[in-house]
Amino acid sequence: MNVLLGIAGSDEGIEALEKTVERTLEAGDDLTVAVVDKPEAERSQEATVERAEVVLAEADLEATVRTLEGDPGSSLVDFAEHGGFDRLVIGGGTESPMGKIRLGPIAEFVLLNATTTVTLVR
Amino acid sequence: MTDGRLYPEEPAGSFPTPPATVADREGRSIELRTIDGGDADDREALVEMYVRFDPTDRAQGIPPTGEDRVRDWIETIAPEGIHVVAVHEGEVAGHATLVPESDDPEAIEEPAGITWELAIFVLAAYQQAGIGTHLLEHLLGHAEGLGVERVWLTVERWNAPAIGLYESVGFERCGTESFEQEMAIRLA
């Protein structure tokens, strides 16, 4: 399967990457990692790309890492549709101090707009 | 998560404080009292309530299902939390709680300096009887007495009854563009 993982510069994204790498190795999928442009993120796009490449290298997994410009949700859905991907994977939200799951606006946009199957990583 | 959350400028009105006994709309006598999240017996009473909680009434993944996961969750949130329970004939029927948005024990010692996340759960047999409002009001009254100033919560955006309940005690909607509606109240 041709899988696209979308992440922003957050710990949630790196956790999603680590779990997706595990799954990719098990399933023998092809993985592309897209780092979206979220200016308010903890890490810059460049730093996130570097971090993703380290995670992939440590797992000895070959995968393309690229950046996407523009609105994060929209650019991700657009790239997933036009890049011939079977599945779009994103982080499954953060937890509040109470333990409530919180989905951000990128996840909401992707869920409501993607024409590919979407996987939320928890 | 504290960043950018807008709290009402004016403090909400005054709230009643526990302990208190009220009659619900079904005529049941409901005792509202605080419990100590640091006390193992009190935490166990919460676990007993939550293992009986109907999973269809869960919100955003809490409470978890299954006794082990309920116990893990209570052990995580309860010790530093502020709690009021509704008790009917010795049985915990509802629980309202505030959890600090900080892991720093020194910060938690100064409740006014940090923000607190609210959650409330009422067992199905006790819903639609006004107990939620009593629980919320007494929790906020108790918290105000402890020095808490800023309280927030998230609620599923389509859950109009819950949003209405929160608004009725003084919560205001604040910024969100997502599935969850964020709401906030200022106590002082």
GROMACS .gro file of C-alpha atoms in nm:
model
  310
    1MET     CA    1   0.000   0.000   0.000
    2ASN     CA    2   0.113   0.352  -0.077
    3VAL     CA    3   0.088   0.545   0.249
    4LEU     CA    4   0.117   0.918   0.312
    5LEU     CA    5   0.185   1.035   0.667
    6GLY     CA    6   0.117   1.401   0.738
    7ILE     CA    7   0.282   1.564   1.038
    8ALA     CA    8   0.337   1.911   1.179
    9GLY     CA    9   0.621   2.017   1.407
   10SER     CA   10   0.479   1.864   1.725
   11ASP     CA   11   0.558   1.569   1.951
   12GLU     CA   12   0.225   1.424   1.841
   13GLY     CA   13   0.362   1.417   1.485
   14ILE     CA   14   0.682   1.241   1.585
   15GLU     CA   15   0.486   0.981   1.782
   16ALA     CA   16   0.263   0.925   1.479
   17LEU     CA   17   0.577   0.884   1.267
   18GLU     CA   18   0.730   0.630   1.503
   19LYS     CA   19   0.414   0.419   1.507
   20THR     CA   20   0.368   0.450   1.131
   21VAL     CA   21   0.728   0.339   1.074
   22GLU     CA   22   0.661   0.025   1.281
   23ARG     CA   23   0.345  -0.046   1.083
   24THR     CA   24   0.517   0.022   0.750
   25LEU     CA   25   0.793  -0.226   0.828
   26GLU     CA   26   0.540  -0.492   0.930
   27ALA     CA   27   0.318  -0.442   0.628
   28GLY     CA   28   0.586  -0.375   0.370
   29ASP     CA   29   0.410  -0.053   0.267
   30ASP     CA   30   0.561   0.239   0.078
   31LEU     CA   31   0.578   0.546   0.299
   32THR     CA   32   0.598   0.914   0.217
   33VAL     CA   33   0.618   1.168   0.500
   34ALA     CA   34   0.480   1.516   0.435
   35VAL     CA   35   0.567   1.792   0.681
   36VAL     CA   36   0.301   2.062   0.667
   37ASP     CA   37   0.349   2.433   0.710
   38LYS     CA   38   0.210   2.518   1.054
   39PRO     CA   39   0.376   2.842   1.167
   40GLU     CA   40   0.262   2.811   1.531
   41ALA     CA   41   0.413   2.460   1.567
   42GLU     CA   42   0.679   2.389   1.828
   43ARG     CA   43   0.936   2.292   1.563
   44SER     CA   44   1.002   2.449   1.224
   45GLN     CA   45   0.940   2.256   0.905
   46GLU     CA   46   1.316   2.219   0.849
   47ALA     CA   47   1.374   2.088   1.202
   48THR     CA   48   1.082   1.849   1.163
   49VAL     CA   49   1.217   1.715   0.834
   50GLU     CA   50   1.556   1.656   0.998
   51ARG     CA   51   1.393   1.482   1.294
   52ALA     CA   52   1.183   1.263   1.064
   53GLU     CA   53   1.491   1.164   0.863
   54VAL     CA   54   1.665   1.059   1.184
   55VAL     CA   55   1.369   0.843   1.290
   56LEU     CA   56   1.358   0.680   0.945
   57ALA     CA   57   1.734   0.622   0.936
   58GLU     CA   58   1.729   0.465   1.282
   59ALA     CA   59   1.455   0.227   1.167
   60ASP     CA   60   1.649   0.160   0.845
   61LEU     CA   61   1.339   0.250   0.644
   62GLU     CA   62   1.362   0.422   0.309
   63ALA     CA   63   1.094   0.684   0.274
   64THR     CA   64   1.058   1.018   0.103
   65VAL     CA   65   1.029   1.319   0.334
   66ARG     CA   66   0.899   1.639   0.183
   67THR     CA   67   0.744   1.966   0.288
   68LEU     CA   68   0.406   2.103   0.186
   69GLU     CA   69   0.333   2.474   0.164
   70GLY     CA   70   0.008   2.652   0.234
   71ASP     CA   71  -0.283   2.560   0.459
   72PRO     CA   72  -0.185   2.237   0.639
   73GLY     CA   73  -0.510   2.041   0.608
   74SER     CA   74  -0.583   2.148   0.254
   75SER     CA   75  -0.230   2.091   0.122
   76LEU     CA   76  -0.222   1.746   0.281
   77VAL     CA   77  -0.556   1.635   0.135
   78ASP     CA   78  -0.460   1.776  -0.204
   79PHE     CA   79  -0.124   1.599  -0.206
   80ALA     CA   80  -0.284   1.271  -0.094
   81GLU     CA   81  -0.534   1.285  -0.379
   82HIS     CA   82  -0.291   1.379  -0.653
   83GLY     CA   83   0.001   1.167  -0.535
   84GLY     CA   84  -0.176   0.835  -0.584
   85PHE     CA   85  -0.184   0.742  -0.219
   86ASP     CA   86  -0.412   0.469  -0.082
   87ARG     CA   87  -0.415   0.596   0.271
   88LEU     CA   88  -0.355   0.919   0.458
   89VAL     CA   89  -0.224   0.885   0.812
   90ILE     CA   90  -0.225   1.165   1.070
   91GLY     CA   91  -0.176   1.199   1.444
   92GLY     CA   92  -0.482   1.109   1.647
   93GLY     CA   93  -0.498   1.413   1.869
   94THR     CA   94  -0.354   1.521   2.201
   95GLU     CA   95  -0.485   1.460   2.553
   96SER     CA   96  -0.597   1.732   2.790
   97PRO     CA   97  -0.484   1.720   3.156
   98MET     CA   98  -0.813   1.540   3.226
   99GLY     CA   99  -0.731   1.280   2.962
  100LYS     CA  100  -0.983   1.406   2.707
  101ILE     CA  101  -0.885   1.345   2.348
  102ARG     CA  102  -0.862   1.664   2.149
  103LEU     CA  103  -0.852   1.675   1.771
  104GLY     CA  104  -0.713   1.988   1.614
  105PRO     CA  105  -0.833   2.178   1.308
  106ILE     CA  106  -0.594   1.996   1.072
  107ALA     CA  107  -0.737   1.657   1.174
  108GLU     CA  108  -1.090   1.787   1.139
  109PHE     CA  109  -1.026   1.924   0.791
  110VAL     CA  110  -0.861   1.601   0.679
  111LEU     CA  111  -1.140   1.381   0.816
  112LEU     CA  112  -1.411   1.586   0.653
  113ASN     CA  113  -1.239   1.642   0.318
  114ALA     CA  114  -1.010   1.353   0.233
  115THR     CA  115  -1.126   1.114  -0.040
  116THR     CA  116  -0.866   0.857   0.063
  117THR     CA  117  -0.903   0.637   0.369
  118VAL     CA  118  -0.773   0.821   0.677
  119THR     CA  119  -0.598   0.661   0.973
  120LEU     CA  120  -0.565   0.839   1.308
  121VAL     CA  121  -0.267   0.716   1.506
  122ARG     CA  122  -0.318   0.664   1.882
  123MET     CA  123  -0.273   2.490   2.604
  124THR     CA  124  -0.302   2.793   2.831
  125ASP     CA  125  -0.180   3.014   2.549
  126GLY     CA  126  -0.446   3.225   2.391
  127ARG     CA  127  -0.741   3.099   2.590
  128LEU     CA  128  -0.967   3.391   2.662
  129TYR     CA  129  -1.134   3.403   3.003
  130PRO     CA  130  -1.430   3.626   3.076
  131GLU     CA  131  -1.312   3.957   3.221
  132GLU     CA  132  -1.572   3.960   3.494
  133PRO     CA  133  -1.587   3.693   3.763
  134ALA     CA  134  -1.900   3.479   3.764
  135GLY     CA  135  -2.155   3.517   4.040
  136SER     CA  136  -2.118   3.352   4.377
  137PHE     CA  137  -2.168   2.979   4.405
  138PRO     CA  138  -2.291   2.759   4.690
  139THR     CA  139  -2.034   2.552   4.874
  140PRO     CA  140  -2.049   2.190   4.987
  141PRO     CA  141  -2.155   2.016   5.200
  142ALA     CA  142  -2.520   2.056   5.112
  143THR     CA  143  -2.824   1.841   5.069
  144VAL     CA  144  -3.064   1.913   4.784
  145ALA     CA  145  -3.370   1.746   4.639
  146ASP     CA  146  -3.339   1.655   4.273
  147ARG     CA  147  -3.628   1.682   4.028
  148GLU     CA  148  -3.720   1.320   4.099
  149GLY     CA  149  -3.755   1.405   4.467
  150ARG     CA  150  -3.443   1.214   4.567
  151SER     CA  151  -3.231   1.353   4.848
  152ILE     CA  152  -2.886   1.423   4.707
  153GLU     CA  153  -2.589   1.504   4.926
  154LEU     CA  154  -2.316   1.718   4.773
  155ARG     CA  155  -1.980   1.683   4.937
  156THR     CA  156  -1.610   1.711   4.869
  157ILE     CA  157  -1.382   1.413   4.856
  158ASP     CA  158  -1.007   1.396   4.896
  159GLY     CA  159  -0.827   1.277   4.585
  160GLY     CA  160  -0.529   1.192   4.804
  161ASP     CA  161  -0.733   0.939   5.003
  162ALA     CA  162  -0.738   0.583   4.870
  163ASP     CA  163  -1.091   0.509   4.999
  164ASP     CA  164  -1.228   0.822   4.836
  165ARG     CA  165  -1.061   0.729   4.507
  166GLU     CA  166  -1.210   0.382   4.533
  167ALA     CA  167  -1.559   0.532   4.563
  168LEU     CA  168  -1.493   0.712   4.234
  169VAL     CA  169  -1.371   0.392   4.068
  170GLU     CA  170  -1.692   0.220   4.181
  171MET     CA  171  -1.900   0.492   4.020
  172TYR     CA  172  -1.707   0.494   3.694
  173VAL     CA  173  -1.712   0.117   3.641
  174ARG     CA  174  -2.092   0.154   3.640
  175PHE     CA  175  -2.084   0.444   3.395
  176ASP     CA  176  -2.264   0.381   3.064
  177PRO     CA  177  -2.000   0.385   2.788
  178THR     CA  178  -2.242   0.556   2.551
  179ASP     CA  179  -2.220   0.862   2.779
  180ARG     CA  180  -1.842   0.887   2.746
  181ALA     CA  181  -1.698   1.211   2.615
  182GLN     CA  182  -1.370   1.247   2.425
  183GLY     CA  183  -1.243   0.913   2.549
  184ILE     CA  184  -1.318   0.953   2.919
  185PRO     CA  185  -1.399   0.785   3.141
  186PRO     CA  186  -1.207   0.487   3.007
  187THR     CA  187  -1.384   0.151   3.005
  188GLY     CA  188  -1.291  -0.150   3.218
  189GLU     CA  189  -1.204  -0.141   3.586
  190ASP     CA  190  -0.825  -0.147   3.538
  191ARG     CA  191  -0.825   0.144   3.298
  192VAL     CA  192  -1.074   0.338   3.512
  193ARG     CA  193  -0.846   0.287   3.812
  194ASP     CA  194  -0.538   0.403   3.616
  195TRP     CA  195  -0.724   0.713   3.505
  196ILE     CA  196  -0.849   0.796   3.856
  197GLU     CA  197  -0.500   0.737   4.002
  198THR     CA  198  -0.365   0.983   3.742
  199ILE     CA  199  -0.615   1.266   3.774
  200ALA     CA  200  -0.755   1.240   4.127
  201PRO     CA  201  -0.461   1.306   4.364
  202GLU     CA  202  -0.400   1.665   4.247
  203GLY     CA  203  -0.765   1.729   4.161
  204ILE     CA  204  -1.049   1.910   4.335
  205HIS     CA  205  -1.361   1.697   4.367
  206VAL     CA  206  -1.728   1.723   4.455
  207VAL     CA  207  -1.955   1.418   4.442
  208ALA     CA  208  -2.332   1.376   4.447
  209VAL     CA  209  -2.431   1.095   4.680
  210HIS     CA  210  -2.771   0.926   4.696
  211GLU     CA  211  -2.835   0.668   4.969
  212GLY     CA  212  -2.464   0.611   5.012
  213GLU     CA  213  -2.397   0.565   4.642
  214VAL     CA  214  -2.192   0.807   4.430
  215ALA     CA  215  -2.427   0.920   4.154
  216GLY     CA  216  -2.215   1.194   4.001
  217HIS     CA  217  -1.870   1.349   4.011
  218ALA     CA  218  -1.747   1.694   3.917
  219THR     CA  219  -1.375   1.761   3.918
  220LEU     CA  220  -1.105   2.014   3.841
  221VAL     CA  221  -0.760   1.899   3.732
  222PRO     CA  222  -0.463   2.140   3.730
  223GLU     CA  223  -0.310   2.225   3.395
  224SER     CA  224   0.036   2.187   3.546
  225ASP     CA  225   0.263   1.905   3.659
  226ASP     CA  226   0.458   2.131   3.893
  227PRO     CA  227   0.368   2.065   4.260
  228GLU     CA  228   0.472   2.417   4.360
  229ALA     CA  229   0.248   2.570   4.095
  230ILE     CA  230  -0.045   2.359   4.219
  231GLU     CA  231   0.010   2.503   4.568
  232GLU     CA  232  -0.093   2.841   4.422
  233PRO     CA  233  -0.428   2.760   4.259
  234ALA     CA  234  -0.481   3.116   4.135
  235GLY     CA  235  -0.166   3.106   3.926
  236ILE     CA  236  -0.265   2.816   3.704
  237THR     CA  237  -0.569   2.709   3.505
  238TRP     CA  238  -0.794   2.414   3.590
  239GLU     CA  239  -0.976   2.180   3.356
  240LEU     CA  240  -1.329   2.081   3.452
  241ALA     CA  241  -1.514   1.758   3.386
  242ILE     CA  242  -1.843   1.625   3.516
  243PHE     CA  243  -2.011   1.286   3.489
  244VAL     CA  244  -2.349   1.174   3.618
  245LEU     CA  245  -2.469   0.813   3.611
  246ALA     CA  246  -2.752   0.752   3.363
  247ALA     CA  247  -3.013   0.682   3.632
  248TYR     CA  248  -2.948   1.026   3.781
  249GLN     CA  249  -2.939   1.234   3.462
  250GLN     CA  250  -3.209   1.487   3.365
  251ALA     CA  251  -3.276   1.560   3.732
  252GLY     CA  252  -3.078   1.881   3.786
  253ILE     CA  253  -2.791   1.705   3.963
  254GLY     CA  254  -2.536   1.827   3.708
  255THR     CA  255  -2.617   2.189   3.782
  256HIS     CA  256  -2.589   2.130   4.158
  257LEU     CA  257  -2.258   1.950   4.111
  258LEU     CA  258  -2.114   2.224   3.891
  259GLU     CA  259  -2.223   2.505   4.120
  260HIS     CA  260  -2.089   2.338   4.433
  261LEU     CA  261  -1.762   2.245   4.265
  262LEU     CA  262  -1.709   2.604   4.150
  263GLY     CA  263  -1.802   2.736   4.495
  264HIS     CA  264  -1.558   2.497   4.660
  265ALA     CA  265  -1.283   2.580   4.410
  266GLU     CA  266  -1.331   2.952   4.456
  267GLY     CA  267  -1.281   2.902   4.829
  268LEU     CA  268  -0.953   2.723   4.755
  269GLY     CA  269  -0.831   3.017   4.545
  270VAL     CA  270  -0.897   2.884   4.196
  271GLU     CA  271  -0.958   3.169   3.951
  272ARG     CA  272  -0.960   3.031   3.598
  273VAL     CA  273  -1.147   2.717   3.491
  274TRP     CA  274  -1.187   2.580   3.139
  275LEU     CA  275  -1.334   2.276   2.969
  276THR     CA  276  -1.390   2.124   2.631
  277VAL     CA  277  -1.717   1.978   2.516
  278GLU     CA  278  -1.813   1.815   2.190
  279ARG     CA  279  -1.945   2.093   1.972
  280TRP     CA  280  -2.268   1.911   1.892
  281ASN     CA  281  -2.349   1.845   2.259
  282ALA     CA  282  -2.597   2.131   2.294
  283PRO     CA  283  -2.745   2.015   2.629
  284ALA     CA  284  -2.400   2.013   2.791
  285ILE     CA  285  -2.303   2.349   2.641
  286GLY     CA  286  -2.633   2.491   2.770
  287LEU     CA  287  -2.563   2.355   3.119
  288TYR     CA  288  -2.216   2.513   3.125
  289GLU     CA  289  -2.351   2.845   2.999
  290SER     CA  290  -2.621   2.843   3.264
  291VAL     CA  291  -2.360   2.850   3.542
  292GLY     CA  292  -2.153   3.121   3.372
  293PHE     CA  293  -1.913   2.954   3.129
  294GLU     CA  294  -1.854   3.140   2.806
  295ARG     CA  295  -1.749   2.992   2.474
  296CYS     CA  296  -1.394   3.074   2.378
  297GLY     CA  297  -1.184   3.021   2.073
  298THR     CA  298  -1.180   2.692   1.892
  299GLU     CA  299  -1.212   2.585   1.533
  300SER     CA  300  -1.237   2.216   1.597
  301PHE     CA  301  -1.464   1.935   1.705
  302GLU     CA  302  -1.440   2.046   2.065
  303GLN     CA  303  -1.595   2.364   2.193
  304GLU     CA  304  -1.371   2.528   2.449
  305MET     CA  305  -1.542   2.717   2.731
  306ALA     CA  306  -1.404   2.919   3.021
  307ILE     CA  307  -1.516   3.088   3.343
  308ARG     CA  308  -1.345   3.328   3.581
  309LEU     CA  309  -1.418   3.277   3.951
  310ALA     CA  310  -1.221   3.574   4.087
   0.00000   0.00000   0.00000
